PDB file of N, CA and C in Angstrom:
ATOM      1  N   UNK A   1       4.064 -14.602  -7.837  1.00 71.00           N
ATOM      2  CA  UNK A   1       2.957 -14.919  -6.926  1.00 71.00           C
ATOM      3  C   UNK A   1       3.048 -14.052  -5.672  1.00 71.00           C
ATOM      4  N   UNK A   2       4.351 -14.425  -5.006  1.00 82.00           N
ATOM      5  CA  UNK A   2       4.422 -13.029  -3.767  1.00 82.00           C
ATOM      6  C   UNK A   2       3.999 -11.832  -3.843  1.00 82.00           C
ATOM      7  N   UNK A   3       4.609 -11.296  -5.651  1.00 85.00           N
ATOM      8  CA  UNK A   3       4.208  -9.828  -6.332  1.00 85.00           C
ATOM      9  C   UNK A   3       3.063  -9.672  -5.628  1.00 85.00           C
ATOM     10  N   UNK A   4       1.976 -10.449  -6.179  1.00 87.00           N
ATOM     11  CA  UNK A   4       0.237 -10.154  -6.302  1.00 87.00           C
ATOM     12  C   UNK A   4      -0.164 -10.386  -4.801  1.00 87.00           C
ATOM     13  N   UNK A   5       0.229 -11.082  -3.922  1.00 86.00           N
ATOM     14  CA  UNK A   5       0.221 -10.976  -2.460  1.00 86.00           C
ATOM     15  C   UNK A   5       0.337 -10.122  -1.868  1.00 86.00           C
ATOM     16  N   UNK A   6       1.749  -9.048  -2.313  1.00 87.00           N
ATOM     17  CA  UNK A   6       2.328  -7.701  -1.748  1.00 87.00           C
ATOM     18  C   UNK A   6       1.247  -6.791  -2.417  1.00 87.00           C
ATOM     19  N   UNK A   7       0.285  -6.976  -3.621  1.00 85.00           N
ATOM     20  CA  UNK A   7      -0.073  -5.726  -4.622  1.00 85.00           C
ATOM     21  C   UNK A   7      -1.914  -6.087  -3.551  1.00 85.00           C
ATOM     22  N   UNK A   8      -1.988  -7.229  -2.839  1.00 86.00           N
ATOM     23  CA  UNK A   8      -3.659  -7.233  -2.281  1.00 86.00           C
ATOM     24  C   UNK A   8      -3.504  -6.592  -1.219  1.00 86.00           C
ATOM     25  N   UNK A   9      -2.367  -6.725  -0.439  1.00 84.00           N
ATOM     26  CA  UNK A   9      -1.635  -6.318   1.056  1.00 84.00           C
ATOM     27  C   UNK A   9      -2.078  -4.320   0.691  1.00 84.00           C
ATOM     28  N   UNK A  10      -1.524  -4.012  -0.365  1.00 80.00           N
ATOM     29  CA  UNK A  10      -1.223  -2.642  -0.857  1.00 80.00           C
ATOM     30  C   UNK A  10      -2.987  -2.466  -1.060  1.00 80.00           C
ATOM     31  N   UNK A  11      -3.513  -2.795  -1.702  1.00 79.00           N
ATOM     32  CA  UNK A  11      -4.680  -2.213  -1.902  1.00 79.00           C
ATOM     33  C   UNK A  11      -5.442  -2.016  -1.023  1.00 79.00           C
ATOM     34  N   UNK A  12      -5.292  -3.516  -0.084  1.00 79.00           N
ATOM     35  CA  UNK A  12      -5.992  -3.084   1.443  1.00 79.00           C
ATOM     36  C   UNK A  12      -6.128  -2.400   2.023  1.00 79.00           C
ATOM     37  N   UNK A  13      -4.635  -1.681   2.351  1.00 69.00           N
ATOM     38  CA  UNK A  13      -4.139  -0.918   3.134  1.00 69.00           C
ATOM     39  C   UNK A  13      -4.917   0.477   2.601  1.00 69.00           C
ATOM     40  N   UNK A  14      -4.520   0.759   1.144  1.00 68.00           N
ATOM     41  CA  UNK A  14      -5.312   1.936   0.359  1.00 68.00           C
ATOM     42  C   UNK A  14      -6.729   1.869   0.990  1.00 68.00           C
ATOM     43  N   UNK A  15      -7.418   0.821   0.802  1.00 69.00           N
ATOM     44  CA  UNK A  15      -9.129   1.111   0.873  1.00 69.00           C
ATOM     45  C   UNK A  15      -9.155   1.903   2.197  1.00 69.00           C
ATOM     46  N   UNK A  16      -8.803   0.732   3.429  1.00 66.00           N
ATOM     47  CA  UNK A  16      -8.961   1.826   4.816  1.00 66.00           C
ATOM     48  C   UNK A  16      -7.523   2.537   4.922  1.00 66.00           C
ATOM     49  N   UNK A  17      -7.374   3.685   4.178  1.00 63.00           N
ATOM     50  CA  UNK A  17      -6.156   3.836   4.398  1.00 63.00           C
ATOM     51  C   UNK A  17      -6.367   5.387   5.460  1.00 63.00           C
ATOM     52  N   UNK A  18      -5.634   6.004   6.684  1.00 68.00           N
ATOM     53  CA  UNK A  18      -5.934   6.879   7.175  1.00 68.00           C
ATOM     54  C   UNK A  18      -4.270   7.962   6.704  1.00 68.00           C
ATOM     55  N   UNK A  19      -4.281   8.922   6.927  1.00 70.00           N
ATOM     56  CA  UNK A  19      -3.196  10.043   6.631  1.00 70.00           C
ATOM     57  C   UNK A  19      -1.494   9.312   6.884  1.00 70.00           C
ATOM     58  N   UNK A  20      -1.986   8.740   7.752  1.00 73.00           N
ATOM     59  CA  UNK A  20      -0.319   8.211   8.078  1.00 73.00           C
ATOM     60  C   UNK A  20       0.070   6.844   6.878  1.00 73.00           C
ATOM     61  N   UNK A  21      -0.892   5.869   6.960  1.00 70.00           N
ATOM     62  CA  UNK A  21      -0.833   4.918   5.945  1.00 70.00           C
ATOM     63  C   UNK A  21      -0.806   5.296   4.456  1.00 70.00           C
ATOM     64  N   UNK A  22      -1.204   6.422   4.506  1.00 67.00           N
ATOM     65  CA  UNK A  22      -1.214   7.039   3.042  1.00 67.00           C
ATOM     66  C   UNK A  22       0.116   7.506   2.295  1.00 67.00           C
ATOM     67  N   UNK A  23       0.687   8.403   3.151  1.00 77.00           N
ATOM     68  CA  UNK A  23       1.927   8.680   3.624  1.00 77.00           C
ATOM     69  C   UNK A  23       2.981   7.640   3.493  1.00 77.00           C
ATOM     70  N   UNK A  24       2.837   6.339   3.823  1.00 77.00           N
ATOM     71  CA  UNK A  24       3.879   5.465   3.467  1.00 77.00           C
ATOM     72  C   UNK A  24       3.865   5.016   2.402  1.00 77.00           C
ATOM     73  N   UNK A  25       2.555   4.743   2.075  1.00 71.00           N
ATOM     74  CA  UNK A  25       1.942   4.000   0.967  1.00 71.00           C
ATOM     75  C   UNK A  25       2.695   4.687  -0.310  1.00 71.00           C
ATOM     76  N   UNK A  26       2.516   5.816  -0.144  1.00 74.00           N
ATOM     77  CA  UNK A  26       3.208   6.873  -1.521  1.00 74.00           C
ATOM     78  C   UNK A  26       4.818   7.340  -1.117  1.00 74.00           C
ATOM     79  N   UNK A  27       5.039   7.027  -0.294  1.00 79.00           N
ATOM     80  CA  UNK A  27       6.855   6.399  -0.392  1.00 79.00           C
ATOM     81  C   UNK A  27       7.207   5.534  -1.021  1.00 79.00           C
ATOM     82  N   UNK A  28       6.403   4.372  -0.653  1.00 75.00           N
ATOM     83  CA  UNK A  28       6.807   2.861  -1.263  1.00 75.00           C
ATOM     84  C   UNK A  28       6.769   3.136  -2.554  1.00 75.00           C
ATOM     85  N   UNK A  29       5.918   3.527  -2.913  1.00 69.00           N
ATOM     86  CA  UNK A  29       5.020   4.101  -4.359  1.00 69.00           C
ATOM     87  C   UNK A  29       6.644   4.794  -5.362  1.00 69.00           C
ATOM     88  N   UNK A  30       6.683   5.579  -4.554  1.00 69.00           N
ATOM     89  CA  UNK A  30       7.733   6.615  -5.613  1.00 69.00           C
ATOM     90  C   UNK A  30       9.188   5.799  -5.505  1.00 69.00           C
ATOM     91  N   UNK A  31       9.221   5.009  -4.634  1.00 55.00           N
ATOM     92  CA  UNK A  31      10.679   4.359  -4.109  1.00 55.00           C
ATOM     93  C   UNK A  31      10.296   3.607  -5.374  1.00 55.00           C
TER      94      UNK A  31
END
């Protein structure tokens, strides 16, 4: 349940995502 909490948190972030958020986003991603 947390999973799918952390995976709406993540998509959010994607939709308005600007260069820097993107940037982490695809750290977390490859981590």
């Amino acid at each position: 349940y947390y999973a799918v909490l952390q995976m709406k948190e993540v998509m959010k972030l994607y939709r308005e995502c600007d260069e820097r958020t993107c940037r982490l986003l695809d750290k977390k991603m490859d981590g």
